[in-house]
Tab-separated table of C-alpha atoms in Angstrom:
chain	number	residue	atom	x	y	z
A	1	MET	CA	43.572	139.676	-132.663
A	2	GLU	CA	42.653	142.904	-134.475
A	3	GLY	CA	38.982	143.400	-135.200
A	4	GLY	CA	37.858	140.068	-133.725
A	5	GLY	CA	38.256	138.168	-137.021
A	6	ALA	CA	38.773	134.463	-137.633
A	7	SER	CA	42.045	132.753	-136.696
A	8	PHE	CA	44.602	132.176	-139.457
A	9	GLY	CA	45.071	128.783	-141.043
A	10	VAL	CA	46.306	128.130	-144.572
A	11	GLY	CA	43.432	125.771	-145.319
A	12	ARG	CA	40.823	128.042	-143.731
A	13	VAL	CA	42.145	131.122	-145.535
A	14	THR	CA	42.345	129.288	-148.851
A	15	ARG	CA	38.772	128.019	-148.571
A	16	PHE	CA	37.632	131.616	-148.055
A	17	TYR	CA	39.924	133.158	-150.675
A	18	VAL	CA	39.568	130.763	-153.609
A	19	PRO	CA	35.855	131.533	-154.134
A	20	LEU	CA	36.681	135.256	-153.904
A	21	LEU	CA	39.502	134.788	-156.402
A	22	LEU	CA	37.250	132.915	-158.806
A	23	GLN	CA	34.533	135.511	-158.332
A	24	ALA	CA	36.886	138.400	-159.112
A	25	PHE	CA	38.393	136.585	-162.058
A	26	SER	CA	35.101	135.506	-163.573
A	27	GLN	CA	33.500	138.887	-162.830
A	28	SER	CA	36.297	140.829	-164.487
A	29	ILE	CA	36.621	138.499	-167.439
A	30	SER	CA	33.096	139.397	-168.556
A	31	TYR	CA	34.546	142.656	-169.940
A	32	PRO	CA	36.944	141.021	-172.439
A	33	LEU	CA	34.214	138.478	-173.210
A	34	VAL	CA	31.833	141.154	-174.420
A	35	GLY	CA	34.761	142.662	-176.278
A	36	SER	CA	34.131	140.034	-178.956
A	37	ILE	CA	30.615	141.443	-179.379
A	38	VAL	CA	31.861	145.027	-179.546
A	39	THR	CA	34.836	144.487	-181.868
A	40	HIS	CA	32.869	142.566	-184.492
A	41	GLY	CA	30.658	145.588	-185.167
A	42	PRO	CA	31.110	148.007	-188.089
A	43	LEU	CA	34.052	149.859	-186.472
A	44	GLY	CA	35.998	146.711	-185.588
A	45	VAL	CA	38.509	146.839	-182.739
A	46	ASP	CA	38.363	150.661	-182.696
A	47	ALA	CA	34.860	150.492	-181.200
A	48	LEU	CA	36.350	148.904	-178.100
A	49	THR	CA	38.202	152.151	-177.375
A	50	GLY	CA	34.974	154.189	-177.209
A	51	PHE	CA	33.162	151.431	-175.325
A	52	ALA	CA	35.974	151.101	-172.785
A	53	GLN	CA	36.228	154.877	-172.307
A	54	GLY	CA	32.504	155.151	-171.575
A	55	GLN	CA	32.759	152.315	-169.069
A	56	ALA	CA	35.847	153.854	-167.502
A	57	VAL	CA	33.894	157.035	-166.759
A	58	MET	CA	30.967	154.961	-165.450
A	59	PHE	CA	33.165	152.985	-163.068
A	60	MET	CA	34.966	156.140	-161.984
A	61	ILE	CA	31.655	157.642	-160.853
A	62	GLY	CA	30.457	154.356	-159.370
A	63	LEU	CA	33.618	154.116	-157.300
A	64	LEU	CA	32.548	157.145	-155.309
A	65	GLY	CA	30.699	154.339	-153.536
A	66	GLY	CA	33.695	152.030	-153.782
A	67	GLY	CA	34.143	151.842	-150.019
A	68	LEU	CA	30.664	150.438	-149.386
A	69	ILE	CA	31.549	146.734	-149.229
A	70	THR	CA	34.511	147.331	-146.920
A	71	THR	CA	32.268	149.544	-144.754
A	72	GLY	CA	29.665	146.804	-144.556
A	73	MET	CA	32.234	144.152	-143.636
A	74	VAL	CA	33.425	146.304	-140.738
A	75	HIS	CA	30.130	147.825	-139.527
A	76	ALA	CA	27.150	145.728	-140.713
A	77	ARG	CA	27.612	142.866	-138.252
A	78	ASP	CA	24.406	143.339	-136.213
A	79	TRP	CA	20.839	144.267	-137.141
A	80	SER	CA	21.233	147.978	-136.483
A	81	GLY	CA	24.450	148.152	-138.457
A	82	TYR	CA	22.935	146.149	-141.304
A	83	ARG	CA	19.892	148.400	-141.594
A	84	ALA	CA	22.070	151.500	-141.518
A	85	PHE	CA	24.319	150.047	-144.205
A	86	ARG	CA	21.380	149.153	-146.429
A	87	ARG	CA	20.041	152.690	-146.158
A	88	LEU	CA	23.462	154.209	-146.852
A	89	ASN	CA	23.834	151.983	-149.919
A	90	LEU	CA	20.456	153.141	-151.251
A	91	TYR	CA	21.286	156.826	-150.791
A	92	MET	CA	24.631	156.413	-152.540
A	93	MET	CA	23.064	154.496	-155.427
A	94	ILE	CA	20.445	157.176	-156.130
A	95	ALA	CA	22.974	160.008	-155.994
A	96	LEU	CA	25.643	158.351	-158.109
A	97	LEU	CA	23.367	157.002	-160.822
A	98	ALA	CA	22.035	160.529	-161.281
A	99	LEU	CA	25.591	161.859	-161.389
A	100	GLN	CA	26.506	159.247	-164.002
A	101	CYS	CA	24.166	160.867	-166.525
A	102	VAL	CA	25.693	164.341	-166.195
A	103	PRO	CA	28.800	163.806	-168.394
A	104	ALA	CA	26.539	162.593	-171.227
A	105	ILE	CA	24.738	165.954	-171.404
A	106	HIS	CA	25.851	168.519	-173.993
A	107	PRO	CA	28.336	170.189	-173.873
A	108	PHE	CA	29.973	168.120	-171.114
A	109	ASP	CA	30.205	165.087	-173.408
A	110	LYS	CA	32.276	167.006	-175.968
A	111	TRP	CA	34.562	168.452	-173.298
A	112	LEU	CA	35.201	165.031	-171.812
A	113	PHE	CA	35.266	162.522	-174.651
A	114	ARG	CA	36.438	164.627	-177.587
A	115	GLY	CA	38.492	167.091	-175.561
A	116	ALA	CA	40.100	165.493	-172.520
A	117	LEU	CA	40.128	161.922	-173.875
A	118	ASN	CA	40.959	162.893	-177.459
A	119	LEU	CA	38.423	160.505	-179.057
A	120	ARG	CA	37.356	160.998	-182.627
A	121	PRO	CA	33.664	161.943	-183.029
A	122	ASP	CA	32.237	158.472	-183.754
A	123	LEU	CA	34.089	156.900	-180.812
A	124	ALA	CA	33.090	159.794	-178.546
A	125	GLU	CA	29.446	159.094	-179.369
A	126	ILE	CA	29.901	155.409	-178.497
A	127	ALA	CA	31.470	156.393	-175.169
A	128	ARG	CA	28.610	158.797	-174.423
A	129	TRP	CA	25.821	156.271	-175.004
A	130	THR	CA	27.735	153.531	-173.201
A	131	LEU	CA	27.770	155.830	-170.169
A	132	VAL	CA	24.011	156.423	-170.326
A	133	GLY	CA	23.112	152.788	-170.963
A	134	GLY	CA	25.405	151.693	-168.155
A	135	VAL	CA	22.983	153.078	-165.546
A	136	VAL	CA	21.218	149.694	-165.478
A	137	MET	CA	24.421	147.725	-164.975
A	138	ASN	CA	25.811	150.109	-162.363
A	139	GLY	CA	22.505	149.989	-160.484
A	140	GLY	CA	22.851	146.211	-160.417
A	141	PHE	CA	26.281	146.536	-158.841
A	142	PHE	CA	24.904	148.790	-156.100
A	143	VAL	CA	21.963	146.586	-155.110
A	144	ARG	CA	24.339	143.610	-155.079
A	145	ASN	CA	26.454	145.266	-152.364
A	146	VAL	CA	24.005	144.404	-149.576
A	147	PRO	CA	23.787	140.619	-150.059
A	148	LEU	CA	27.526	140.432	-150.793
A	149	VAL	CA	28.330	142.035	-147.433
A	150	VAL	CA	26.010	139.592	-145.668
A	151	LEU	CA	27.668	136.594	-147.336
A	152	PHE	CA	31.219	137.826	-146.722
A	153	ASN	CA	30.498	138.529	-143.051
A	154	ASN	CA	29.312	134.938	-142.709
A	155	LEU	CA	32.400	133.591	-144.557
A	156	GLU	CA	30.120	132.357	-147.354
A	157	SER	CA	32.319	133.532	-150.208
A	158	ALA	CA	31.611	130.311	-152.120
A	159	LYS	CA	27.942	131.229	-152.461
A	160	ALA	CA	28.830	134.676	-153.769
A	161	ASN	CA	31.142	132.960	-156.245
A	162	ASN	CA	28.356	130.648	-157.420
A	163	ALA	CA	26.246	133.660	-158.356
A	164	THR	CA	29.145	135.205	-160.261
A	165	LEU	CA	29.759	131.944	-162.118
A	166	VAL	CA	26.161	132.014	-163.330
A	167	ARG	CA	26.785	135.560	-164.497
A	168	ILE	CA	29.913	134.613	-166.427
A	169	VAL	CA	28.219	131.613	-168.064
A	170	LEU	CA	25.378	133.852	-169.203
A	171	THR	CA	27.840	136.468	-170.500
A	172	LEU	CA	29.870	133.780	-172.272
A	173	ALA	CA	26.728	132.418	-173.898
A	174	CYS	CA	25.906	135.916	-175.126
A	175	SER	CA	29.452	136.503	-176.408
A	176	LEU	CA	29.269	133.307	-178.467
A	177	SER	CA	25.707	133.587	-179.712
A	178	PHE	CA	25.299	137.329	-180.340
A	179	PRO	CA	27.924	137.592	-183.136
A	180	ARG	CA	26.383	134.594	-184.889
A	181	MET	CA	23.041	136.388	-184.872
A	182	TRP	CA	24.722	139.651	-185.992
A	183	LEU	CA	23.870	141.243	-182.650
A	184	VAL	CA	27.174	143.098	-182.507
A	185	GLY	CA	28.462	146.498	-181.470
A	186	PRO	CA	28.664	148.445	-178.209
A	187	TRP	CA	24.932	148.387	-177.377
A	188	TRP	CA	24.707	144.610	-177.579
A	189	GLY	CA	27.906	144.255	-175.563
A	190	LEU	CA	26.401	146.443	-172.855
A	191	ALA	CA	23.139	144.484	-172.935
A	192	ALA	CA	25.017	141.215	-172.385
A	193	MET	CA	26.897	142.630	-169.403
A	194	SER	CA	23.804	144.199	-167.811
A	195	ALA	CA	21.763	141.000	-168.036
A	196	GLY	CA	24.525	139.061	-166.297
A	197	VAL	CA	24.806	141.573	-163.447
A	198	LEU	CA	21.063	141.549	-162.736
A	199	VAL	CA	20.925	137.745	-162.679
A	200	GLU	CA	23.938	137.672	-160.339
A	201	TRP	CA	22.234	140.121	-157.955
A	202	ALA	CA	19.053	138.013	-157.818
A	203	ILE	CA	20.969	134.823	-156.987
A	204	THR	CA	23.179	136.571	-154.424
A	205	TRP	CA	20.156	137.991	-152.627
A	206	TRP	CA	18.488	134.559	-152.572
A	207	TYR	CA	21.601	133.099	-150.898
A	208	ALA	CA	21.780	135.942	-148.359
A	209	ARG	CA	18.137	135.865	-147.202
A	210	PRO	CA	18.549	133.224	-144.434
A	211	PHE	CA	21.427	135.173	-142.888
A	212	VAL	CA	19.446	138.415	-142.976
A	213	THR	CA	16.543	136.641	-141.260
A	214	ALA	CA	18.867	135.337	-138.556
A	215	LEU	CA	20.330	138.806	-138.114
A	216	SER	CA	16.880	140.368	-137.699
A	217	GLU	CA	15.865	137.758	-135.140
A	218	ALA	CA	19.031	138.295	-133.106
A	219	LYS	CA	18.562	142.080	-133.299
A	220	GLY	CA	21.247	144.402	-132.007
A	221	GLU	CA	21.867	146.417	-128.923
A	222	LEU	CA	20.075	149.422	-130.452
A	223	PRO	CA	16.518	148.636	-131.638
A	224	TRP	CA	15.665	149.814	-135.120
A	225	ARG	CA	11.904	149.958	-134.880
A	226	SER	CA	10.239	152.587	-132.707
A	227	GLY	CA	7.182	154.766	-132.523
A	228	LEU	CA	6.969	157.939	-134.559
A	229	ASP	CA	7.413	159.973	-131.402
A	230	ASP	CA	10.617	158.198	-130.418
A	231	LEU	CA	13.034	160.912	-131.526
A	232	MET	CA	15.969	159.281	-129.791
A	233	ALA	CA	15.593	156.108	-131.878
A	234	ALA	CA	15.407	158.204	-135.044
A	235	LYS	CA	18.534	160.038	-133.969
A	236	ARG	CA	20.339	156.736	-133.368
A	237	ARG	CA	19.392	155.555	-136.856
A	238	TRP	CA	20.741	158.737	-138.395
A	239	LEU	CA	23.948	158.605	-136.354
A	240	LEU	CA	24.563	155.023	-137.466
A	241	VAL	CA	24.163	155.949	-141.130
A	242	MET	CA	26.358	159.027	-140.811
A	243	GLY	CA	28.989	157.118	-138.864
A	244	GLN	CA	29.220	154.557	-141.660
A	245	PHE	CA	29.269	157.358	-144.238
A	246	ARG	CA	32.228	159.011	-142.519
A	247	PHE	CA	34.062	155.680	-142.488
A	248	MET	CA	33.229	155.050	-146.158
A	249	LEU	CA	34.059	158.523	-147.461
A	250	PRO	CA	37.880	158.314	-147.443
A	251	LEU	CA	37.713	154.819	-148.957
A	252	SER	CA	35.329	155.939	-151.685
A	253	LEU	CA	37.157	159.153	-152.488
A	254	GLY	CA	40.342	157.137	-152.745
A	255	SER	CA	38.624	154.641	-155.051
A	256	PHE	CA	37.389	157.540	-157.176
A	257	VAL	CA	40.902	158.896	-157.495
A	258	LEU	CA	42.107	155.406	-158.397
A	259	ALA	CA	39.417	155.086	-161.085
A	260	ILE	CA	40.774	158.160	-162.847
A	261	SER	CA	43.916	156.179	-163.659
A	262	PRO	CA	42.550	154.430	-166.805
A	263	LEU	CA	41.577	157.830	-168.170
A	264	ALA	CA	45.022	159.172	-167.310
A	265	ILE	CA	46.672	156.257	-169.100
A	266	ALA	CA	44.445	156.740	-172.141
A	267	GLY	CA	45.164	160.457	-172.198
A	268	PHE	CA	48.917	159.851	-172.351
A	269	VAL	CA	48.980	156.723	-174.535
A	270	GLY	CA	46.607	158.407	-177.000
A	271	ARG	CA	49.279	161.085	-177.454
A	272	SER	CA	52.286	158.780	-177.761
A	273	ALA	CA	54.631	159.346	-180.674
A	274	VAL	CA	54.206	155.928	-182.348
A	275	ASP	CA	50.770	154.745	-183.570
A	276	PRO	CA	48.729	156.202	-180.669
A	277	GLN	CA	45.400	154.629	-181.737
A	278	VAL	CA	47.051	151.219	-182.133
A	279	MET	CA	48.706	151.598	-178.724
A	280	LEU	CA	45.340	152.457	-177.126
A	281	ALA	CA	43.777	149.335	-178.593
A	282	ILE	CA	46.713	147.201	-177.400
A	283	HIS	CA	46.420	148.725	-173.940
A	284	TYR	CA	42.715	147.901	-173.687
A	285	VAL	CA	42.892	144.325	-174.967
A	286	THR	CA	45.862	143.449	-172.734
A	287	ILE	CA	44.598	145.199	-169.608
A	288	GLY	CA	41.391	143.263	-170.218
A	289	VAL	CA	43.409	140.118	-169.481
A	290	ALA	CA	45.646	141.558	-166.749
A	291	ASN	CA	42.849	143.252	-164.802
A	292	PRO	CA	40.929	140.053	-163.913
A	293	VAL	CA	44.129	138.643	-162.442
A	294	GLY	CA	44.921	141.913	-160.669
A	295	PHE	CA	41.403	142.118	-159.236
A	296	ALA	CA	41.704	138.511	-158.059
A	297	ALA	CA	44.836	139.526	-156.144
A	298	LEU	CA	43.017	142.538	-154.667
A	299	ARG	CA	40.373	140.216	-153.200
A	300	LEU	CA	42.928	139.490	-150.514
A	301	GLN	CA	41.726	142.740	-148.967
A	302	SER	CA	38.530	140.975	-147.851
A	303	VAL	CA	40.601	138.009	-146.673
A	304	SER	CA	42.819	140.340	-144.668
A	305	ILE	CA	39.721	141.828	-142.991
A	306	ALA	CA	38.279	138.394	-142.201
A	307	PHE	CA	41.654	137.071	-140.945
A	308	PRO	CA	43.465	140.047	-139.346
A	309	PRO	CA	46.877	139.724	-137.617
A	310	GLU	CA	46.600	137.782	-134.359
A	311	TYR	CA	49.682	139.253	-132.698
A	312	ASP	CA	52.300	141.952	-133.257
A	313	GLY	CA	54.574	141.058	-136.131
A	314	ASP	CA	52.151	138.454	-137.557
A	315	ARG	CA	53.173	138.301	-141.233
A	316	ARG	CA	51.623	134.987	-142.202
A	317	MET	CA	49.086	136.721	-144.422
A	318	LEU	CA	51.902	138.639	-146.129
A	319	TRP	CA	53.664	135.423	-147.147
A	320	TYR	CA	50.344	133.966	-148.219
A	321	ALA	CA	49.695	137.061	-150.368
A	322	LEU	CA	53.104	136.809	-152.051
A	323	GLY	CA	52.541	133.140	-152.844
A	324	ALA	CA	49.059	133.736	-154.197
A	325	GLY	CA	50.310	136.635	-156.321
A	326	ALA	CA	53.090	134.493	-157.795
A	327	VAL	CA	50.610	131.809	-158.835
A	328	LEU	CA	48.378	134.424	-160.442
A	329	GLY	CA	51.353	135.867	-162.331
A	330	VAL	CA	51.978	132.523	-164.015
A	331	MET	CA	48.540	132.815	-165.620
A	332	LEU	CA	49.621	136.000	-167.398
A	333	LEU	CA	52.769	134.292	-168.685
A	334	VAL	CA	50.572	131.599	-170.220
A	335	PHE	CA	48.691	134.290	-172.146
A	336	SER	CA	51.998	135.568	-173.548
A	337	MET	CA	52.773	132.217	-175.220
A	338	PRO	CA	52.409	132.590	-179.017
A	339	ALA	CA	49.910	129.751	-179.393
A	340	VAL	CA	47.602	131.226	-176.761
A	341	ALA	CA	48.215	134.917	-177.457
A	342	ASP	CA	47.755	134.665	-181.222
A	343	ARG	CA	44.518	132.763	-180.823
A	344	TYR	CA	43.068	135.049	-178.136
A	345	PHE	CA	44.293	138.471	-179.255
A	346	GLY	CA	44.292	137.700	-182.966
A	347	ASP	CA	41.245	135.504	-183.568
A	348	TYR	CA	39.062	136.438	-180.601
A	349	GLN	CA	39.876	140.129	-180.052
A	350	ASN	CA	40.512	140.885	-183.728
A	351	VAL	CA	43.983	142.422	-183.240
A	352	LYS	CA	45.847	142.731	-186.554
A	353	PRO	CA	48.702	140.215	-187.118
A	354	GLU	CA	51.345	142.949	-187.310
A	355	HIS	CA	50.372	144.141	-183.811
A	356	LEU	CA	50.305	140.762	-182.032
A	357	GLY	CA	53.926	141.134	-180.921
A	358	TYR	CA	52.986	144.223	-178.923
A	359	ALA	CA	50.161	142.325	-177.195
A	360	ARG	CA	52.399	139.360	-176.283
A	361	ALA	CA	55.122	141.601	-174.874
A	362	ALA	CA	52.658	143.690	-172.872
A	363	ILE	CA	50.874	140.763	-171.236
A	364	ALA	CA	54.189	139.085	-170.334
A	365	SER	CA	55.370	142.306	-168.695
A	366	TYR	CA	52.433	142.208	-166.274
A	367	CYS	CA	53.484	138.849	-164.745
A	368	LEU	CA	54.926	140.312	-161.498
A	369	TRP	CA	52.115	142.817	-161.013
A	370	PRO	CA	49.751	140.385	-159.169
A	371	MET	CA	52.335	139.943	-156.404
A	372	VAL	CA	52.493	143.683	-155.791
A	373	GLN	CA	48.689	143.866	-155.951
A	374	ALA	CA	48.386	141.080	-153.364
A	375	VAL	CA	50.725	142.869	-150.951
A	376	ARG	CA	48.733	146.043	-151.457
A	377	ALA	CA	45.449	144.225	-150.753
A	378	ARG	CA	46.809	142.774	-147.532
A	379	ILE	CA	47.889	146.125	-146.104
A	380	GLU	CA	44.633	147.802	-147.208
A	381	GLY	CA	42.695	145.156	-145.276
A	382	ILE	CA	44.774	145.785	-142.175
A	383	ALA	CA	44.108	149.528	-142.516
A	384	ALA	CA	40.348	148.849	-142.655
A	385	VAL	CA	40.435	146.610	-139.578
A	386	ARG	CA	42.318	149.323	-137.704
A	387	LYS	CA	39.641	151.802	-138.874
A	388	ARG	CA	42.201	153.848	-140.768
A	389	PRO	CA	40.407	154.417	-144.112
A	390	SER	CA	42.405	157.603	-144.653
A	391	ALA	CA	45.536	155.435	-144.949
A	392	VAL	CA	43.923	153.591	-147.862
A	393	MET	CA	42.927	156.896	-149.427
A	394	ALA	CA	46.480	158.202	-149.047
A	395	GLY	CA	47.723	155.163	-150.947
A	396	GLN	CA	45.204	155.621	-153.736
A	397	VAL	CA	45.965	159.318	-154.130
A	398	THR	CA	49.625	158.344	-154.320
A	399	TYR	CA	48.675	155.840	-157.040
A	400	LEU	CA	47.257	158.541	-159.284
A	401	VAL	CA	50.021	161.088	-158.637
A	402	SER	CA	52.818	158.589	-159.249
A	403	LEU	CA	51.043	157.170	-162.321
A	404	VAL	CA	50.654	160.583	-163.942
A	405	ALA	CA	54.250	161.505	-163.092
A	406	ALA	CA	55.598	158.272	-164.585
A	407	LEU	CA	53.466	158.631	-167.722
A	408	ALA	CA	54.543	162.257	-168.185
A	409	VAL	CA	58.226	161.307	-167.971
A	410	MET	CA	57.811	158.414	-170.419
A	411	LEU	CA	55.840	160.565	-172.864
A	412	ARG	CA	58.587	163.184	-172.797
A	413	PHE	CA	61.219	160.560	-173.622
A	414	GLY	CA	59.157	159.022	-176.444
A	415	VAL	CA	58.474	155.632	-174.803
A	416	ILE	CA	56.181	153.467	-176.935
A	417	GLY	CA	52.538	153.457	-175.776
A	418	TRP	CA	52.152	149.897	-174.458
A	419	LYS	CA	55.280	150.277	-172.317
A	420	MET	CA	53.925	153.530	-170.919
A	421	SER	CA	50.789	151.808	-169.626
A	422	VAL	CA	52.551	148.719	-168.234
A	423	PHE	CA	55.375	150.458	-166.394
A	424	GLY	CA	53.138	153.310	-165.292
A	425	ILE	CA	50.864	150.789	-163.548
A	426	TYR	CA	53.846	149.069	-161.907
A	427	THR	CA	55.229	152.348	-160.605
A	428	ALA	CA	51.858	153.460	-159.237
A	429	THR	CA	51.137	150.161	-157.461
A	430	VAL	CA	54.528	150.037	-155.738
A	431	CYS	CA	54.163	153.645	-154.600
A	432	THR	CA	50.681	152.864	-153.247
A	433	VAL	CA	51.987	150.056	-151.041
A	434	ALA	CA	54.757	152.287	-149.701
A	435	ALA	CA	52.315	155.121	-148.942
A	436	ILE	CA	49.895	152.908	-146.973
A	437	TYR	CA	52.700	151.383	-144.905
A	438	ALA	CA	53.967	154.881	-144.140
A	439	ALA	CA	50.479	156.105	-143.174
A	440	LEU	CA	49.971	153.159	-140.810
A	441	ALA	CA	53.336	153.651	-139.155
A	442	GLY	CA	51.788	156.249	-136.878
A	443	GLY	CA	48.383	157.559	-135.910
A	444	ARG	CA	45.288	156.275	-134.177
A	445	SER	CA	42.079	154.610	-135.316
A	446	GLU	CA	39.575	157.018	-136.827
């Protein structure tokens, strides 16, 4: 068995995966939930474009630390590894939160939001302040990494899910109550999201404390504590941190490249020949539904790490991933039904009646995407277990290159904006899977 993980069993895997699925789904759905707060402000649904662009930049920077959880699941399994991981997480948080503020400084904000992203001035200002205010929320995501790793390494995904459910309930309560109190617009949407993240972190840490205590009592082979004159112990601490950093770096750089994709989509869709601003709004409200399902499929990466192949040619997890992805795809088809779509996109997200047909067609077109995402998650997990993070990075670089190429071709041929985003994402995901399989076909562990 690769990586010394747990043995495969459909029931055992499902019990581990379902809480992760629910966590990803509920975590991601908080973004469309706060969309109701944002879109009922003075600028209507247009405000969501600026809000989403600011968050896209925030997540792009945050994903320079996107390999931290995978790094912790592989390396933070004893006391020394845990302490090194916690220190690495702190260093990355400080550096990236500082970096997050840089694009909001003049004149970088104008170059990015009004230049590269082609936002009109009022939406560019919303994006800028969303980026600055998002420091609190992004900090919450970073401090949450440590207890999440502890829970995942102890197969306690259900407890992590419980914390996320509290977060989503709080966010839902805000999304329902804020508009009634006229607390609407991007700032209040960001406040609702940030409060939920901080509450989730507190609950997750409370769940993880007993496991951390047990880990500290068991210790590791390399003691962490030493006298000030023990230079060898200090060197071991530094080597552990740097070793984890080297493992994380390809994963994080790949995640950063992947995070550029929403900006790439926006850059092309915002220049489409037919109603570019309408197409941007349709893209954001539909990807807000598709992304939670796609992220739920990607949680199979953690499952693949916890339950690696037990023998050569073991494809049981592959068939499991395809089945799980098919079930998730049905959920997107439900959202394309007129009764559901008109109520959600029309009443809740404030999409104009004449544009509802675009939203229904777009969300239906995403129905096969979760299956491809699930296959991708499975092979990324195998790459992590084999300590081949560069294979994951190769796939994510391929994602961006193939996405931009597909979007450029469709823009040249005048494809309508919502089709550009949907089929660009399909093309990029399929190419990612192919690239990771090719990278794993040869080479040694890193």
